[in-house]
JSON list of C-alpha atoms in Angstrom, two decimals:
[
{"chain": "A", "resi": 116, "resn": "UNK", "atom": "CA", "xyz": [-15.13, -25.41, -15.12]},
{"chain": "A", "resi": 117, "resn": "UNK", "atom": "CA", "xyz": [-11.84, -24.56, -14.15]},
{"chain": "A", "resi": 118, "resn": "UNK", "atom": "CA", "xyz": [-10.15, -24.53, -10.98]},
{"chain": "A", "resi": 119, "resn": "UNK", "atom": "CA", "xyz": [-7.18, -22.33, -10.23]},
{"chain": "A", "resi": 120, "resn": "UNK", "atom": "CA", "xyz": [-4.50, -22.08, -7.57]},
{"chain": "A", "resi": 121, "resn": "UNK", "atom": "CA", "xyz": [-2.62, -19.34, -6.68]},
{"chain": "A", "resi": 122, "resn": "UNK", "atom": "CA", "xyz": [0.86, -19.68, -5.13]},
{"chain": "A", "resi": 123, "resn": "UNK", "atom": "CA", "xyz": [4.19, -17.69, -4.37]},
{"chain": "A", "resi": 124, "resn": "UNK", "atom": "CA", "xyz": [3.35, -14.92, -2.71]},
{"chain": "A", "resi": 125, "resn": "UNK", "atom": "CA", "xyz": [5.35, -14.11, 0.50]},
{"chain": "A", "resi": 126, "resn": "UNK", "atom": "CA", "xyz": [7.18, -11.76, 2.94]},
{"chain": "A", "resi": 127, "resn": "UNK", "atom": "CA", "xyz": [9.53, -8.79, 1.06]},
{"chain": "A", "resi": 128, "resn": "UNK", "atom": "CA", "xyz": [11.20, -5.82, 1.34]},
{"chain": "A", "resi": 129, "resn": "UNK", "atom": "CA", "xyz": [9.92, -2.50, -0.73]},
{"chain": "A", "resi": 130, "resn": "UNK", "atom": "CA", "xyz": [12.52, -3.02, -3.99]},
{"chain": "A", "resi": 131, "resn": "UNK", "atom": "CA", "xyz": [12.15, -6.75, -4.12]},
{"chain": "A", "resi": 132, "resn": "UNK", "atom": "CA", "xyz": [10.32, -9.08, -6.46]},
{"chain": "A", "resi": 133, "resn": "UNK", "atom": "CA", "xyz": [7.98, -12.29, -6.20]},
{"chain": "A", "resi": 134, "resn": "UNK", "atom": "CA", "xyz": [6.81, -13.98, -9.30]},
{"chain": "A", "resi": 135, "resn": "UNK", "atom": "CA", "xyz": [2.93, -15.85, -8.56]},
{"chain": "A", "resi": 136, "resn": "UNK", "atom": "CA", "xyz": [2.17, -18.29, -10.00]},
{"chain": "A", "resi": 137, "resn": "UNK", "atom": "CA", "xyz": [-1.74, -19.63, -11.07]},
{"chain": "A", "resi": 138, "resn": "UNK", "atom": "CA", "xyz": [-2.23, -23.55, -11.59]},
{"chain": "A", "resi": 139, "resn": "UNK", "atom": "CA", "xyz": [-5.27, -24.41, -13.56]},
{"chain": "A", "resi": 140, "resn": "UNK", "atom": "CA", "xyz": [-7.12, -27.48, -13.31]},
{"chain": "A", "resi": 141, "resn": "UNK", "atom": "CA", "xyz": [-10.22, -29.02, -14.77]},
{"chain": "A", "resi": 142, "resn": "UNK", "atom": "CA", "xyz": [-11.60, -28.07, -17.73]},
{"chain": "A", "resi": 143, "resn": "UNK", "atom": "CA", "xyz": [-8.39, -27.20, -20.82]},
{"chain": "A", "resi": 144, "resn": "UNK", "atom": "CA", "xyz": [-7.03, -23.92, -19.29]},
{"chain": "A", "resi": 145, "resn": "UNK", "atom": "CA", "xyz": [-5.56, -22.69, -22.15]},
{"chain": "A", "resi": 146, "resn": "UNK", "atom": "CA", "xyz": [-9.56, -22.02, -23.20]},
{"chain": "A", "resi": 147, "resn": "UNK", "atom": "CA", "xyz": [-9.36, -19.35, -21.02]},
{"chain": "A", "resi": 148, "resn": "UNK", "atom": "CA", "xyz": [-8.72, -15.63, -20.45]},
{"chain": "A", "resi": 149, "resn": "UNK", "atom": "CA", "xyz": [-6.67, -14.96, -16.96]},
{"chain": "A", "resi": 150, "resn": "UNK", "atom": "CA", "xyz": [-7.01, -12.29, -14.77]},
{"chain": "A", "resi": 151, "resn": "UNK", "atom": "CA", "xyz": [-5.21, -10.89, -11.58]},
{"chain": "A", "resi": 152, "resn": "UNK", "atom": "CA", "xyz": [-6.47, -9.02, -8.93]},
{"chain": "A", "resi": 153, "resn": "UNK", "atom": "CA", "xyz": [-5.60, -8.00, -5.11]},
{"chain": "A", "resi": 154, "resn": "UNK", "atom": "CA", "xyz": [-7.74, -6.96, -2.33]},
{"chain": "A", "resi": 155, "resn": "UNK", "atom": "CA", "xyz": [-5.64, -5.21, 0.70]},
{"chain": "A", "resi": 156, "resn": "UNK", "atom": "CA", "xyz": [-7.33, -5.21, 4.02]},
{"chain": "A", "resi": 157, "resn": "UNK", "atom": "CA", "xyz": [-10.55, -2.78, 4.30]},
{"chain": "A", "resi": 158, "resn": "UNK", "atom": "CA", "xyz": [-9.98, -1.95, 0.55]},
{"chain": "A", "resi": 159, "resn": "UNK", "atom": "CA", "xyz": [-12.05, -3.16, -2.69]},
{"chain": "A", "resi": 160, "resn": "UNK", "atom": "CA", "xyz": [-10.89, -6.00, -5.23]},
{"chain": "A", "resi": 161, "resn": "UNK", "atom": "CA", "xyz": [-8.53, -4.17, -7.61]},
{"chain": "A", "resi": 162, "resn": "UNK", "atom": "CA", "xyz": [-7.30, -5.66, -10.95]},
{"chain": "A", "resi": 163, "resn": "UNK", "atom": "CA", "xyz": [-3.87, -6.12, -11.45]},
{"chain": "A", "resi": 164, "resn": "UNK", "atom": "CA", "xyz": [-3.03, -7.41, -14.90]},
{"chain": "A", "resi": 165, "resn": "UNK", "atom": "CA", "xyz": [-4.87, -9.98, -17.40]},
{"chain": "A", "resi": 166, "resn": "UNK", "atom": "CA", "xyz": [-3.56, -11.89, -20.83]},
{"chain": "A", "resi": 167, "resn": "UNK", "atom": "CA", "xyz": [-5.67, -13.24, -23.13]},
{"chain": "A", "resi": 168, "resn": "UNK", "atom": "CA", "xyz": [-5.85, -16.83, -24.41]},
{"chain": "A", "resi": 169, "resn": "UNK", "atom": "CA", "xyz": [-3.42, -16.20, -27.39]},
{"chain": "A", "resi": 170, "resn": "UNK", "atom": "CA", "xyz": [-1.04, -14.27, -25.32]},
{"chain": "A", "resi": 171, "resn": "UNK", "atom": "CA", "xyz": [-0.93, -11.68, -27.89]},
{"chain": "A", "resi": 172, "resn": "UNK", "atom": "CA", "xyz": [-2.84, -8.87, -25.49]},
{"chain": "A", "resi": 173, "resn": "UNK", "atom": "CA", "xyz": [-1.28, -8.39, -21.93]},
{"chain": "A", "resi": 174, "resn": "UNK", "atom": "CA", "xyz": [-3.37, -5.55, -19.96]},
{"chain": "A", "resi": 175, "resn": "UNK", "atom": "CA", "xyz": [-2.20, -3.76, -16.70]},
{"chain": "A", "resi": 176, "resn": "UNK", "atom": "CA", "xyz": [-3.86, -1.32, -14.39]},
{"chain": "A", "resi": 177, "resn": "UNK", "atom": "CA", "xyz": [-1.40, 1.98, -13.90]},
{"chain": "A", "resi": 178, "resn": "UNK", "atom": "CA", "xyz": [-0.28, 0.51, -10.45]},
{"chain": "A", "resi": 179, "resn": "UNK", "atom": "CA", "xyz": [1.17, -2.38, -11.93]},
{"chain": "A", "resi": 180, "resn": "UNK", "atom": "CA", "xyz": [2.16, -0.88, -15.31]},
{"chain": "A", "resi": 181, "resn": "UNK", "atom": "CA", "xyz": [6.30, -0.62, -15.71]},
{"chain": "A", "resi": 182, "resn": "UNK", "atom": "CA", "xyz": [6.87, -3.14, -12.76]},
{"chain": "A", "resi": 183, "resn": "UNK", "atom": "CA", "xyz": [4.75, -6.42, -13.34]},
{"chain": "A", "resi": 184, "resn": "UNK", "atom": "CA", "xyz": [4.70, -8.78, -16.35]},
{"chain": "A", "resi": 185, "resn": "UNK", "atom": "CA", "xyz": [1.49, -11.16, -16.82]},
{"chain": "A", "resi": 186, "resn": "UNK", "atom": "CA", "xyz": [2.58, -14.39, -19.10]},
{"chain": "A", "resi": 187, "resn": "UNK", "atom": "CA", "xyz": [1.18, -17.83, -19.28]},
{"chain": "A", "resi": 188, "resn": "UNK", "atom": "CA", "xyz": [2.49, -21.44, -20.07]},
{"chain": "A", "resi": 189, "resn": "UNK", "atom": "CA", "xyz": [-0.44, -23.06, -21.31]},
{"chain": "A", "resi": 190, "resn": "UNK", "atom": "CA", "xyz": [1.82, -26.75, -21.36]},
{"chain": "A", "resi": 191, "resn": "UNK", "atom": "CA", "xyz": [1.83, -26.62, -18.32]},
{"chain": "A", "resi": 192, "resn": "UNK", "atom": "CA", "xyz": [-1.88, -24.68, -17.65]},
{"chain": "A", "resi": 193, "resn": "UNK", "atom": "CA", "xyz": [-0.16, -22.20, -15.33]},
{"chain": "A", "resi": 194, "resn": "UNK", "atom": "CA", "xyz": [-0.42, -18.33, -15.56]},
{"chain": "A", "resi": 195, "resn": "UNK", "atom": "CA", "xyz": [1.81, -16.07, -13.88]},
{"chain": "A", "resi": 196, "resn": "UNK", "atom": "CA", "xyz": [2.50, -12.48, -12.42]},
{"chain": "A", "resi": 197, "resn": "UNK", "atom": "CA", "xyz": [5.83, -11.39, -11.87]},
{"chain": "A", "resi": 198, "resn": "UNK", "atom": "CA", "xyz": [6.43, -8.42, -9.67]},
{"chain": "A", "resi": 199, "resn": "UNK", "atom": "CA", "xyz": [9.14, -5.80, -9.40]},
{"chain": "A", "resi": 200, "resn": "UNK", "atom": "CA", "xyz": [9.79, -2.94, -7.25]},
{"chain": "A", "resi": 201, "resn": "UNK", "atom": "CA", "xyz": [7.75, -3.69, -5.39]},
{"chain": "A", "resi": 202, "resn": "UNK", "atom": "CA", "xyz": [6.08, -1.37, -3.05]},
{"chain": "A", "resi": 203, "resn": "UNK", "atom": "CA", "xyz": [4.11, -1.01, 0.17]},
{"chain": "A", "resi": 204, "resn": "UNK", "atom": "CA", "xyz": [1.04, -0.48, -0.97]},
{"chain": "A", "resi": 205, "resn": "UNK", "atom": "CA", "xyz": [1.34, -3.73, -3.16]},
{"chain": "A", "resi": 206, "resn": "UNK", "atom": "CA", "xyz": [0.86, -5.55, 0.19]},
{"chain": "A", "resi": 207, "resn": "UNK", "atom": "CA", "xyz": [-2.29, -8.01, -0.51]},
{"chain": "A", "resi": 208, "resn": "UNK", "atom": "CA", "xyz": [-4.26, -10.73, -1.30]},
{"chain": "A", "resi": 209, "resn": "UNK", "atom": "CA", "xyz": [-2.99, -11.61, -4.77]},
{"chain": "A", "resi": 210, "resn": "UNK", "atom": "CA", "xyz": [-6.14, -13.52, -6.46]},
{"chain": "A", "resi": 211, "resn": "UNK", "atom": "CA", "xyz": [-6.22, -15.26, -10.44]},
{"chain": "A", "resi": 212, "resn": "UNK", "atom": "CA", "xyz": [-9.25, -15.24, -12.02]},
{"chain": "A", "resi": 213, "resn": "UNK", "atom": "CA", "xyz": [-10.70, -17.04, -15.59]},
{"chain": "A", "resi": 214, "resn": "UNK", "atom": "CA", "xyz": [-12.75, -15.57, -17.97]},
{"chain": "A", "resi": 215, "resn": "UNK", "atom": "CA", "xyz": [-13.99, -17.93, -20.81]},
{"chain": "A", "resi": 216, "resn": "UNK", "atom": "CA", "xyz": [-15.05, -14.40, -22.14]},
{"chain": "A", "resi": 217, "resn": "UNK", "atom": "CA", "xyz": [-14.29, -10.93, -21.92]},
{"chain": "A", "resi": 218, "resn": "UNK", "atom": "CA", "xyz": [-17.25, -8.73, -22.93]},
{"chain": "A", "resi": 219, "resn": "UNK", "atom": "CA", "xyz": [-15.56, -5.48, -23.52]},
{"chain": "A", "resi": 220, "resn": "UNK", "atom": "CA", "xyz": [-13.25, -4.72, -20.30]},
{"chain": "A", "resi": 221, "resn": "UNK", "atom": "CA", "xyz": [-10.72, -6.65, -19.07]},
{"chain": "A", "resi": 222, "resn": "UNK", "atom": "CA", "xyz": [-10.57, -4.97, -15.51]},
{"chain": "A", "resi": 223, "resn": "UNK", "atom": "CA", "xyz": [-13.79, -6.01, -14.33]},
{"chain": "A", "resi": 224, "resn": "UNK", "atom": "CA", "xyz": [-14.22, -8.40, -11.83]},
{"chain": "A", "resi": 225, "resn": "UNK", "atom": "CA", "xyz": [-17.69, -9.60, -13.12]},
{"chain": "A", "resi": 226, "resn": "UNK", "atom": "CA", "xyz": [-16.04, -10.92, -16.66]},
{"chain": "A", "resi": 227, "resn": "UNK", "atom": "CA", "xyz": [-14.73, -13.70, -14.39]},
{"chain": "A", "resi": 228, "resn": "UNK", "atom": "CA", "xyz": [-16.44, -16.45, -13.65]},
{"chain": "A", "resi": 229, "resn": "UNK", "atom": "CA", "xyz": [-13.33, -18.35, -12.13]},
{"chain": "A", "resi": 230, "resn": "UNK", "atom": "CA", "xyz": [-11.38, -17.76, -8.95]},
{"chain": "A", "resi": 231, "resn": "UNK", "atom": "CA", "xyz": [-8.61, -18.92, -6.67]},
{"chain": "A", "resi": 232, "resn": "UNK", "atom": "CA", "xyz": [-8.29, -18.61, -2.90]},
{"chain": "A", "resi": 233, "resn": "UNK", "atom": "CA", "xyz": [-5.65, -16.35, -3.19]},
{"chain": "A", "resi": 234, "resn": "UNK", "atom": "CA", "xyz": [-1.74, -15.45, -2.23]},
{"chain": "A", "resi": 235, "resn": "UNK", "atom": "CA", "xyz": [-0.75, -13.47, 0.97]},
{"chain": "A", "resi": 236, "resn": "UNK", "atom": "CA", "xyz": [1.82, -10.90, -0.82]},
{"chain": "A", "resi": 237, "resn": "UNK", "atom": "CA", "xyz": [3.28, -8.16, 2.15]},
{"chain": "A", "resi": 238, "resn": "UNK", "atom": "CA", "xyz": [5.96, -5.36, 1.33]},
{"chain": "A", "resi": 239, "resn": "UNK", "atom": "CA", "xyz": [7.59, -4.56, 4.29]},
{"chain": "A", "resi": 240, "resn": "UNK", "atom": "CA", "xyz": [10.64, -3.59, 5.89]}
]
């Protein structure tokens, strides 16, 4: 298993950027496929971005695409999302996710087995 925490997420105005970060523990995170995903208030998980264990195949939804970058440092078994321009409707929960697998589609929430608690993120002026 792996166990992954999500940090960096904060209070911005619309234009601004964060960069979150995911720190992996346990088992070797660099075994693993990472995923992000939000969930705003009364709305369902969304994914955000992914990379895969080689870092050769970012993926991002069309909400993120143009704006956020999805890398990883597997010295250091972190993962992270940076953001730019952000918007309004980025506002919440930022959330990593691993996937020792992806069977076909990397924006499904069910290809991950792993999770983090999750990162308050809020656009706001």
């Amino acid at each position: 298993q792996v166990q992954l925490v999500e940090s960096g997420g904060g209070l911005v105005p619309p234009g601004d950027s964060l960069r979150l970060s995911c720190a992996g523990s346990g088992r070797t995170f660099s075994n693993y496929n990472i995923g992000w995903f939000r969930q705003a208030p009364g709305k369902e998980r969304e994914f955000v971005a992914a990379i895969d264990v080689s870092r050769t195949w970012p993926f991002y939804s069309n909400s993120a695409s143009g704006r956020f970058a999805v890398s990883r440092d597997n010295a250091k078994n972190t993962a992270y999302l940076q953001m730019n321009s952000l918007k309004i409707e980025d506002t919440a929960v930022y959330y990593c996710a691993a996937a020792s697998r992806i069977h076909g589609s990397w924006d499904r929430a069910l290809e991950y087995e792993y999770w983090g608690q999750g990162t308050q993120v809020t656009v706001s002026s």
